[in-house]
Short mmCIF file of C-alpha atoms in Angstrom, two decimals:
data_model
loop_
_atom_site.label_atom_id
_atom_site.label_comp_id
_atom_site.label_asym_id
_atom_site.label_seq_id
_atom_site.Cartn_x
_atom_site.Cartn_y
_atom_site.Cartn_z
CA MET A 40 -8.84 -27.62 -45.66
CA THR A 41 -8.32 -31.23 -44.53
CA THR A 42 -7.29 -32.75 -41.23
CA HIS A 43 -4.63 -35.46 -40.78
CA THR A 44 -7.45 -38.04 -41.00
CA GLY A 45 -8.27 -36.89 -44.52
CA LYS A 46 -11.63 -35.45 -43.55
CA THR A 47 -12.58 -31.95 -44.56
CA ALA A 48 -12.69 -29.52 -41.64
CA THR A 49 -15.30 -26.80 -41.46
CA LEU A 50 -14.00 -23.31 -40.90
CA ARG A 51 -15.94 -21.32 -38.36
CA GLU A 52 -16.21 -17.57 -38.16
CA ARG A 53 -14.44 -15.97 -35.25
CA PRO A 54 -17.04 -14.98 -32.66
CA GLU A 55 -17.49 -11.28 -32.04
CA LEU A 56 -16.20 -10.01 -28.75
CA GLN A 57 -18.91 -8.75 -26.49
CA PRO A 58 -18.55 -5.92 -23.97
CA PRO A 59 -18.15 -7.11 -20.39
CA GLY A 60 -21.31 -7.51 -18.38
CA PRO A 61 -22.15 -5.48 -15.30
CA TRP A 62 -19.92 -6.05 -12.30
CA ALA A 63 -20.28 -5.10 -8.65
CA PHE A 64 -18.23 -5.77 -5.57
CA PRO A 65 -19.56 -8.86 -3.76
CA ILE A 66 -21.97 -8.34 -0.88
CA PRO A 67 -20.80 -9.97 2.35
CA GLU A 68 -22.66 -11.86 5.00
CA THR A 69 -22.03 -9.89 8.19
CA PHE A 70 -22.39 -10.56 11.89
CA THR A 71 -20.81 -9.47 15.17
CA LEU A 72 -19.66 -11.70 18.01
CA ASP A 73 -20.69 -10.93 21.57
CA ASN A 74 -17.19 -9.63 22.29
CA GLY A 75 -17.57 -6.94 19.61
CA LEU A 76 -15.54 -8.56 16.82
CA ALA A 77 -17.15 -7.67 13.47
CA VAL A 78 -17.12 -10.36 10.79
CA GLN A 79 -17.53 -10.08 7.01
CA VAL A 80 -17.90 -13.29 5.00
CA TYR A 81 -17.53 -13.26 1.22
CA HIS A 82 -18.73 -16.44 -0.45
CA ARG A 83 -16.65 -16.95 -3.60
CA PRO A 84 -17.58 -20.28 -5.25
CA GLY A 85 -14.64 -22.12 -6.76
CA GLN A 86 -12.05 -20.31 -4.63
CA TYR A 87 -10.89 -23.28 -2.58
CA VAL A 88 -8.05 -21.50 -0.82
CA ILE A 89 -9.67 -19.43 1.90
CA SER A 90 -8.27 -16.03 2.77
CA ALA A 91 -8.86 -14.86 6.33
CA GLY A 92 -7.68 -11.43 7.39
CA LEU A 93 -8.00 -9.67 10.72
CA SER A 94 -7.95 -5.88 10.67
CA LEU A 95 -6.98 -4.35 14.00
CA ASP A 96 -7.52 -0.68 14.75
CA VAL A 97 -3.88 -0.29 15.74
CA PRO A 98 -2.19 2.39 13.62
CA LEU A 99 1.43 3.37 14.07
CA THR A 100 0.35 6.35 16.16
CA ALA A 101 -0.19 3.78 18.92
CA GLU A 102 3.58 3.84 19.42
CA ASP A 103 5.40 6.18 21.79
CA ARG A 104 7.97 8.31 19.97
CA ALA A 105 10.81 6.83 22.03
CA THR A 106 9.90 3.23 21.13
CA GLU A 107 8.91 3.55 17.48
CA GLY A 108 9.32 0.14 15.91
CA VAL A 109 7.52 -1.65 18.73
CA ALA A 110 4.38 -2.13 16.58
CA ASP A 111 6.30 -3.77 13.74
CA LEU A 112 8.27 -5.96 16.14
CA THR A 113 5.02 -7.05 17.75
CA GLY A 114 3.55 -7.99 14.38
CA GLY A 115 6.71 -9.81 13.36
CA ALA A 116 6.82 -11.91 16.53
CA LEU A 117 3.17 -13.00 16.51
CA ASP A 118 3.90 -16.21 14.58
CA GLN A 119 6.96 -17.22 16.61
CA GLY A 120 4.98 -19.20 19.16
CA THR A 121 1.90 -19.07 21.36
CA ARG A 122 1.07 -20.26 24.85
CA SER A 123 -0.89 -23.19 23.38
CA HIS A 124 1.79 -23.95 20.75
CA PRO A 125 5.15 -22.73 22.10
CA SER A 126 8.07 -21.88 19.85
CA VAL A 127 8.36 -24.02 16.70
CA GLU A 128 5.23 -26.00 17.60
CA PHE A 129 3.20 -23.09 16.28
CA ALA A 130 4.95 -23.05 12.90
CA ASP A 131 4.54 -26.82 12.69
CA ALA A 132 0.82 -26.51 13.41
CA VAL A 133 0.34 -23.84 10.75
CA GLU A 134 2.33 -25.86 8.22
CA GLY A 135 0.35 -28.96 9.10
CA CYS A 136 -2.80 -27.17 7.93
CA GLY A 137 -1.17 -26.23 4.65
CA ALA A 138 -1.57 -22.62 5.71
CA VAL A 139 0.47 -19.42 5.49
CA LEU A 140 0.20 -16.84 8.26
CA GLU A 141 1.73 -13.37 8.31
CA ALA A 142 1.20 -9.92 9.81
CA SER A 143 1.72 -6.41 8.49
CA VAL A 144 1.72 -3.09 10.29
CA GLY A 145 0.76 0.10 8.50
CA TYR A 146 0.29 3.77 9.25
CA SER A 147 -3.49 3.24 9.56
CA SER A 148 -3.99 -0.32 10.86
CA THR A 149 -2.45 -3.66 11.75
CA GLN A 150 -3.43 -6.77 9.80
CA VAL A 151 -2.91 -10.48 10.42
CA TYR A 152 -3.52 -12.68 7.41
CA LEU A 153 -4.08 -16.38 6.82
CA ASP A 154 -4.34 -18.39 3.59
CA VAL A 155 -5.53 -21.99 4.01
CA PRO A 156 -7.25 -24.72 2.00
CA GLY A 157 -10.95 -24.69 2.78
CA SER A 158 -10.86 -28.21 4.14
CA HIS A 159 -8.50 -27.06 6.93
CA LEU A 160 -10.17 -23.77 7.87
CA ALA A 161 -11.66 -25.10 11.10
CA ALA A 162 -8.20 -26.19 12.26
CA ALA A 163 -6.31 -23.13 11.02
CA LEU A 164 -8.58 -20.29 12.15
CA PRO A 165 -7.93 -21.01 15.86
CA LEU A 166 -4.21 -20.68 15.07
CA LEU A 167 -4.82 -17.21 13.67
CA ALA A 168 -6.71 -16.43 16.87
CA GLU A 169 -3.84 -17.80 18.98
CA ALA A 170 -1.30 -15.61 17.20
CA VAL A 171 -3.35 -12.52 18.01
CA THR A 172 -4.67 -13.36 21.48
CA GLU A 173 -1.89 -15.37 23.16
CA PRO A 174 1.49 -14.91 21.45
CA GLU A 175 4.56 -15.73 23.53
CA LEU A 176 6.52 -12.62 22.44
CA THR A 177 9.67 -13.82 24.18
CA ASP A 178 12.76 -11.66 24.54
CA ALA A 179 14.61 -14.00 22.18
CA ASP A 180 11.90 -13.65 19.52
CA VAL A 181 11.93 -9.87 19.81
CA ASP A 182 15.74 -9.74 19.66
CA ARG A 183 15.72 -11.87 16.52
CA GLU A 184 13.06 -9.72 14.85
CA ARG A 185 14.94 -6.55 15.78
CA GLY A 186 18.12 -7.91 14.23
CA LEU A 187 16.27 -8.73 11.03
CA ARG A 188 14.71 -5.26 10.85
CA LEU A 189 18.02 -3.48 11.38
CA ALA A 190 19.66 -5.60 8.67
CA GLN A 191 16.77 -4.91 6.30
CA ILE A 192 17.00 -1.16 6.90
CA GLU A 193 20.73 -1.18 6.26
CA GLN A 194 20.18 -3.10 3.03
CA GLN A 195 17.36 -0.80 1.93
CA MET A 196 19.35 2.35 2.62
CA ALA A 197 22.13 1.01 0.41
CA ASN A 198 19.65 1.07 -2.46
CA GLY A 199 19.21 4.47 -4.12
CA SER A 200 15.54 3.94 -5.00
CA THR A 201 14.52 2.91 -1.49
CA ARG A 202 16.54 5.73 0.01
CA ALA A 203 14.77 8.18 -2.31
CA ASP A 204 11.36 6.86 -1.22
CA HIS A 205 12.31 7.34 2.42
CA ALA A 206 13.77 10.80 1.78
CA LEU A 207 10.62 11.90 -0.04
CA ARG A 208 8.39 10.72 2.81
CA ALA A 209 10.52 12.67 5.26
CA ALA A 210 10.25 15.71 2.99
CA LEU A 211 6.49 15.67 2.43
CA PHE A 212 5.26 15.26 6.00
CA ARG A 213 5.88 17.46 9.00
CA PRO A 214 8.64 16.02 11.19
CA GLU A 215 6.28 15.48 14.12
CA SER A 216 4.03 13.28 11.98
CA ARG A 217 4.45 9.51 12.36
CA SER A 218 3.91 9.26 8.62
CA SER A 219 7.23 11.01 8.00
CA ARG A 220 9.19 8.04 9.34
CA MET A 221 9.65 4.38 8.42
CA LYS A 222 6.99 1.87 9.40
CA THR A 223 9.64 -0.30 11.02
CA GLY A 224 10.85 2.55 13.21
CA GLU A 225 14.15 4.31 12.74
CA PRO A 226 17.29 2.42 13.79
CA ASP A 227 17.90 4.62 16.85
CA THR A 228 14.50 3.91 18.38
CA LEU A 229 14.28 0.34 17.11
CA ARG A 230 17.44 -0.60 18.99
CA THR A 231 15.90 0.48 22.30
CA VAL A 232 12.72 -1.62 22.09
CA THR A 233 12.69 -4.53 24.53
CA GLY A 234 10.64 -7.68 24.85
CA GLU A 235 8.86 -6.04 27.76
CA ASP A 236 7.90 -3.11 25.50
CA VAL A 237 6.49 -5.49 22.91
CA ARG A 238 4.44 -7.46 25.45
CA ALA A 239 3.09 -4.24 26.97
CA PHE A 240 2.17 -2.89 23.54
CA HIS A 241 0.29 -6.08 22.72
CA ALA A 242 -1.55 -6.02 26.04
CA ARG A 243 -2.64 -2.41 25.55
CA HIS A 244 -3.80 -2.51 21.96
CA PHE A 245 -4.70 -6.01 20.75
CA GLY A 246 -8.37 -6.67 21.42
CA PRO A 247 -11.70 -7.27 19.68
CA THR A 248 -12.93 -3.67 19.97
CA GLY A 249 -12.67 -2.04 16.56
CA ALA A 250 -11.41 -5.27 14.96
CA THR A 251 -12.91 -6.92 11.88
CA LEU A 252 -12.38 -10.47 10.61
CA VAL A 253 -12.74 -10.90 6.84
CA LEU A 254 -13.23 -14.35 5.28
CA ALA A 255 -13.32 -14.94 1.53
CA GLY A 256 -13.48 -18.12 -0.52
CA ASP A 257 -15.58 -21.19 -1.19
CA LEU A 258 -16.89 -21.42 2.36
CA THR A 259 -19.07 -24.33 3.40
CA GLY A 260 -20.65 -25.47 6.63
CA ASP A 261 -21.45 -23.29 9.63
CA VAL A 262 -18.94 -20.47 9.15
CA ARG A 263 -20.31 -18.50 12.08
CA GLN A 264 -19.69 -21.39 14.44
CA VAL A 265 -16.14 -21.81 13.17
CA VAL A 266 -15.49 -18.12 13.85
CA GLU A 267 -17.18 -18.32 17.25
CA ASP A 268 -15.07 -21.32 18.23
CA ALA A 269 -11.87 -19.50 17.28
CA PHE A 270 -12.53 -15.95 18.48
CA GLY A 271 -15.56 -16.05 20.76
CA ALA A 272 -13.51 -16.09 23.99
CA TRP A 273 -11.25 -13.19 22.95
CA ALA A 274 -11.43 -10.36 25.44
CA ASN A 275 -9.20 -7.51 26.57
CA PRO A 276 -10.85 -5.27 29.19
CA GLY A 277 -7.74 -3.09 29.25
CA GLN A 278 -7.67 -2.43 25.50
CA THR A 279 -6.74 1.19 24.80
CA ALA A 280 -8.20 3.12 21.89
CA VAL A 281 -5.76 4.91 19.59
CA ARG A 282 -6.23 8.23 17.86
CA HIS A 283 -5.71 8.32 14.13
CA GLU A 284 -3.28 10.90 12.86
CA ALA A 285 -4.21 13.70 10.48
CA PRO A 286 -0.70 14.28 9.11
CA GLY A 287 0.26 17.75 8.00
CA ALA A 288 2.19 18.80 4.94
CA SER A 289 5.75 20.00 5.31
CA GLU A 290 7.12 23.09 3.64
CA ARG A 291 8.42 22.59 0.10
CA VAL A 292 11.80 20.84 0.00
CA VAL A 293 14.43 20.79 -2.76
CA ARG A 294 17.05 18.29 -1.61
CA LEU A 295 19.97 16.37 -3.06
CA VAL A 296 21.02 13.35 -1.00
CA ASP A 297 24.68 12.76 -1.72
CA ARG A 298 25.50 9.22 -2.84
CA PRO A 299 29.13 9.48 -3.97
CA GLY A 300 30.12 7.36 -6.94
CA SER A 301 26.58 6.67 -8.13
CA VAL A 302 26.31 6.61 -11.94
CA GLN A 303 22.58 7.31 -11.91
CA ALA A 304 20.19 9.31 -9.78
CA ASP A 305 16.87 8.36 -8.25
CA VAL A 306 14.43 11.24 -8.57
CA ARG A 307 11.21 11.90 -6.65
CA PHE A 308 8.93 14.86 -7.36
CA GLY A 309 5.84 15.03 -5.16
CA ARG A 310 3.41 16.78 -2.90
CA PHE A 311 1.07 16.15 0.01
CA THR A 312 -2.40 15.76 -1.52
CA ILE A 313 -5.67 14.00 -0.62
CA ASP A 314 -7.19 10.71 0.50
CA ARG A 315 -10.03 8.59 -0.86
CA THR A 316 -12.74 10.53 0.99
CA ASP A 317 -12.00 13.78 -0.85
CA PRO A 318 -14.60 14.53 -3.56
CA ARG A 319 -11.73 15.14 -6.00
CA TRP A 320 -10.29 11.64 -5.56
CA ALA A 321 -11.71 10.10 -8.76
CA ASP A 322 -10.62 13.16 -10.75
CA LEU A 323 -7.11 12.98 -9.34
CA GLN A 324 -6.86 9.24 -9.99
CA LEU A 325 -7.68 9.63 -13.67
CA ALA A 326 -5.51 12.72 -14.03
CA VAL A 327 -2.46 11.06 -12.50
CA TYR A 328 -2.94 7.96 -14.65
CA ALA A 329 -2.95 10.17 -17.75
CA ILE A 330 0.07 12.14 -16.56
CA GLY A 331 2.23 9.24 -15.46
CA GLY A 332 0.36 5.99 -14.86
CA ALA A 333 0.04 4.61 -18.38
CA PHE A 334 2.94 3.35 -20.47
CA LEU A 335 2.34 6.13 -23.00
CA SER A 336 1.45 8.72 -20.41
CA ARG A 337 2.78 12.24 -20.75
CA LEU A 338 5.82 11.51 -18.62
CA ASN A 339 6.79 8.27 -20.34
CA SER A 340 6.09 9.56 -23.83
CA VAL A 341 8.65 12.31 -23.40
CA LEU A 342 11.23 11.04 -20.90
CA ARG A 343 11.38 7.43 -22.09
CA GLU A 344 10.14 7.27 -25.67
CA GLU A 345 11.22 10.67 -27.04
CA LYS A 346 14.30 11.47 -24.94
CA GLY A 347 15.49 8.00 -23.97
CA TYR A 348 16.45 9.28 -20.52
CA THR A 349 15.06 6.37 -18.49
CA TYR A 350 13.68 2.85 -18.67
CA GLY A 351 10.49 4.19 -17.15
CA VAL A 352 9.03 6.99 -15.07
CA HIS A 353 5.84 6.66 -13.07
CA ALA A 354 3.35 8.84 -11.19
CA SER A 355 0.98 7.53 -8.55
CA ASN A 356 -1.20 8.46 -5.60
CA ALA A 357 -0.56 7.00 -2.14
CA PRO A 358 -3.57 7.74 0.07
CA LEU A 359 -3.52 7.43 3.83
CA ARG A 360 -6.55 7.36 6.12
CA LYS A 361 -6.34 11.14 6.18
CA GLY A 362 -4.43 12.93 3.45
CA GLY A 363 -1.95 11.32 1.12
CA THR A 364 0.82 11.95 -1.37
CA THR A 365 1.16 12.13 -5.12
CA ALA A 366 4.61 11.62 -6.58
CA VAL A 367 6.59 11.06 -9.74
CA GLN A 368 9.45 8.58 -9.52
CA GLY A 369 12.17 7.52 -11.90
CA SER A 370 15.87 6.76 -12.29
CA PHE A 371 18.07 8.66 -14.74
CA ARG A 372 21.70 8.42 -15.76
CA ASN A 373 23.78 11.27 -14.38
CA GLU A 374 24.36 13.19 -17.61
CA VAL A 375 20.62 13.72 -18.24
CA VAL A 376 19.37 14.27 -14.68
CA ALA A 377 19.24 18.07 -14.87
CA ASP A 378 17.36 18.10 -18.16
CA ALA A 379 14.98 15.35 -17.01
CA VAL A 380 14.20 17.22 -13.79
CA SER A 381 13.64 20.44 -15.74
CA LEU A 382 10.94 18.65 -17.76
CA LEU A 383 9.04 17.19 -14.81
CA GLY A 384 7.27 20.41 -13.90
CA PRO A 385 5.98 21.22 -17.42
CA LEU A 386 4.86 17.61 -17.92
CA VAL A 387 2.94 17.50 -14.64
CA ASP A 388 1.46 20.98 -15.07
CA VAL A 389 -1.93 20.63 -16.77
CA ARG A 390 -2.76 24.30 -16.39
CA THR A 391 -0.95 25.07 -19.62
CA LYS A 392 -1.90 21.84 -21.38
CA PRO A 393 -5.29 20.59 -20.13
CA LEU A 394 -6.09 16.91 -20.10
CA THR A 395 -7.90 15.72 -23.20
CA ALA A 396 -11.06 13.70 -23.62
CA ASP A 397 -9.02 10.86 -25.13
CA GLU A 398 -6.58 10.78 -22.18
CA ILE A 399 -9.39 10.72 -19.63
CA GLU A 400 -11.37 8.07 -21.51
CA LYS A 401 -8.31 5.79 -21.71
CA ALA A 402 -7.65 6.30 -17.99
CA ARG A 403 -11.28 5.60 -17.16
CA ARG A 404 -11.37 2.40 -19.22
CA TYR A 405 -8.26 1.11 -17.50
CA LEU A 406 -9.22 1.96 -13.92
CA VAL A 407 -12.79 0.68 -14.33
CA GLY A 408 -11.64 -2.40 -16.24
CA VAL A 409 -9.01 -3.41 -13.72
CA GLN A 410 -11.42 -3.45 -10.77
CA PRO A 411 -12.91 -6.91 -11.49
CA LEU A 412 -9.39 -8.28 -11.93
CA GLN A 413 -8.22 -6.84 -8.62
CA TYR A 414 -11.03 -8.65 -6.81
CA ALA A 415 -11.21 -11.83 -8.92
CA THR A 416 -9.72 -14.08 -6.23
CA ALA A 417 -10.50 -14.69 -2.58
CA SER A 418 -7.16 -13.15 -1.70
CA GLY A 419 -7.95 -10.07 -3.78
CA VAL A 420 -11.30 -9.61 -2.06
CA CYS A 421 -9.88 -10.12 1.42
CA ASN A 422 -6.89 -7.83 0.91
CA GLY A 423 -9.05 -5.20 -0.76
CA VAL A 424 -11.48 -5.13 2.15
CA LEU A 425 -8.64 -4.99 4.67
CA THR A 426 -7.18 -1.99 2.84
CA LEU A 427 -10.53 -0.21 2.90
CA LEU A 428 -11.06 -0.96 6.58
CA GLY A 429 -7.65 0.50 7.35
CA ALA A 430 -8.70 3.64 5.49
CA GLY A 431 -11.89 3.90 7.53
CA LEU A 432 -14.06 2.93 4.53
CA THR A 433 -16.62 0.23 3.81
CA PRO A 434 -16.59 -2.15 0.83
CA HIS A 435 -19.34 0.02 -0.72
CA PHE A 436 -16.52 2.39 -1.65
CA VAL A 437 -15.47 0.13 -4.55
CA ASP A 438 -18.78 0.59 -6.39
CA GLU A 439 -19.00 4.24 -5.38
CA LEU A 440 -15.56 4.89 -6.84
CA ARG A 441 -16.48 3.21 -10.12
CA ALA A 442 -19.56 5.43 -10.35
CA ALA A 443 -17.39 8.46 -9.57
CA TYR A 444 -15.00 7.50 -12.38
CA ALA A 445 -17.94 7.62 -14.81
CA ARG A 446 -18.64 11.24 -13.83
CA VAL A 447 -15.09 12.52 -14.40
CA THR A 448 -14.69 14.91 -17.32
CA PRO A 449 -11.52 16.33 -18.87
CA GLU A 450 -12.43 19.64 -17.25
CA SER A 451 -12.96 18.23 -13.75
CA ALA A 452 -9.76 16.13 -13.91
CA THR A 453 -7.79 19.12 -15.16
CA ALA A 454 -9.22 21.29 -12.38
CA ALA A 455 -8.24 18.77 -9.68
CA ALA A 456 -4.72 18.30 -11.02
CA SER A 457 -4.28 22.06 -11.52
CA GLU A 458 -5.11 22.64 -7.88
CA LEU A 459 -3.22 19.73 -6.35
CA LEU A 460 -0.20 19.31 -8.62
CA GLN A 461 1.23 22.78 -9.06
CA PRO A 462 4.92 22.19 -9.88
CA GLU A 463 6.09 25.27 -8.00
CA ALA A 464 4.63 23.76 -4.81
CA MET A 465 6.04 20.25 -5.29
CA SER A 466 9.09 18.97 -3.46
CA LEU A 467 12.08 17.52 -5.27
CA VAL A 468 14.32 14.82 -3.84
CA VAL A 469 17.28 13.49 -5.80
CA VAL A 470 19.56 10.72 -4.54
CA GLY A 471 22.86 10.66 -6.41
CA ASP A 472 26.41 11.95 -6.62
CA ALA A 473 26.21 15.56 -5.45
CA GLY A 474 29.59 16.42 -6.91
CA VAL A 475 28.28 15.52 -10.35
CA LEU A 476 24.66 16.67 -10.09
CA ALA A 477 24.44 19.78 -7.91
CA ASP A 478 25.55 22.41 -10.43
CA GLY A 479 23.32 21.03 -13.17
CA LEU A 480 20.24 21.01 -10.94
CA ARG A 481 20.94 24.57 -9.83
CA GLY A 482 21.40 25.51 -13.46
CA VAL A 483 17.81 24.48 -14.27
CA GLY A 484 16.35 26.42 -11.37
CA TYR A 485 16.45 24.00 -8.43
CA ASP A 486 18.55 25.43 -5.62
CA VAL A 487 19.15 22.05 -4.01
CA GLU A 488 20.13 21.60 -0.39
CA VAL A 489 22.86 18.95 -0.35
CA VAL A 490 22.72 16.52 2.56
CA SER A 491 24.79 13.46 3.35
CA GLN A 492 23.40 9.95 3.22
CA ASP A 493 23.70 9.70 6.99
CA ALA A 494 21.76 12.93 7.53
CA ALA A 495 19.04 11.80 5.13
CA GLY A 496 18.68 8.27 6.45
#
C-alpha cells in the first residue's frame, strides 16, 4: 500500500485486547471538624471540575404528616438567597464562580450538591455552606417553590408512566409508610405548608451532627483549611435527630387506574423486597438483570423481540435504607395488554425455569464491568458516595458488592429470585382505559379493582 506522498506504508498487526486490570473504589482522605461534620476527600487527578456534596441525615420521615412536602420545599428554597447574599445576589455569586448548586430530598437523606472548577473551590464552598446554614427561606421563595411543585405534580399525573410509578409505590407500601407517598408531598398537604413551616423545619433538622461532606476531583492546596473556613463555624445546638423508617409491605394489590381514551397502558408488576444489606442482594441483582435488565433478557426476548408487544420492558431493584422494591415496567398497546400481563408471571417465575450459568455470567460481567464506569468521574464518585451514605453504608460497600457478585451461582440467584419474586405474591398496577382493558385482564386471571385517576393520584 502507498500513501499520498508515494511512500510505502507499513501495515501493523492489530494489537490484542487485554483483559482489564484490577480496579477498586478509591480510598478517601477522611477527617472530622470540631463541630462533628465528617469529611471524605477523594483525590482524582485530571478531574478539574470538583464535585462537593453534603449528605444530611434528614430523611422524609422528619416531616409531620400534616405538612408533608415541607422537606422538599426547604431543599428547593436553599439556593434562593442567604443572609450574606440576599435574593438574586446568591445566584450571581454562584454563577460568578462558574458553579452549579442544587439540592435533592429523598426518603433516606437530604443532599446539597455543588460542581465547580477547581480554581474556584475556595470561593464556592462557602456558598454551599451559606445555602445550608443561613438560607433566607422567605415566604415569597416558599410560595414560588410550592407553585412549581404543584404544577410539576399536575404535569406528571397527566403522564401515564409517571402515574403508574406513583400508583405502584402506593400499592407496595403500607399507607402509613412515608415511602408510599410522593417525595414532594401530596398536593393536599403541600398546599398547607407555609414559609414559617419551612423555616422551622430547617432550624430543627439542618446541622452538622450526622452530616458528611464529600469532595472529589483534582484537589490541590490545603483542602482541610478550605473546608474549615467554609463549615467550621456551623453549629445548631437545637438540631433534632430523626428516626429512619422501616417501611412495611402492603397486601397484594391488583388495580386498574382508569385513564379514559388512552390507546396504550402502562403496566407495573412488583413486590416489596430487600435492601443492599440483605445477604441475598448480589443474588437478586444478577437474577433481576437476567430476567429483565439486559436487552435480551427473558422479558425483552419474549415481549419485545418475539411478540412485538412493546418497545421495551424492564425489571429493576429500587433499594431503600431498609427494604426496597423490585418491579417490572413497560407500556403496551391496548389490544395486547391482557396477553402481555398474562406472560409476566411465567417470565418472572424462575422456579419452573431456573436461571442458567450463561445468564448469570453475562449479568455478572455487566454489573462488575460497569462499576469502574459509574465511578470514572469526580461527579460519579461524589454521587455514588452520597447514595451510599443515604443508605447507611460506607464506600467499602462498592468493593464488597463486587466480591459478592463473584460468589453468585445460578443456584443461589435462582433461590433468591424464587423466594422474593413469586408471581402470585406480586402486585399488578395498570394505568389505561378501564372500559377497554378490564374484561381482558379479568379473563387472564387478574380480578382488577378499577379506580379513577383522582382516587389513584
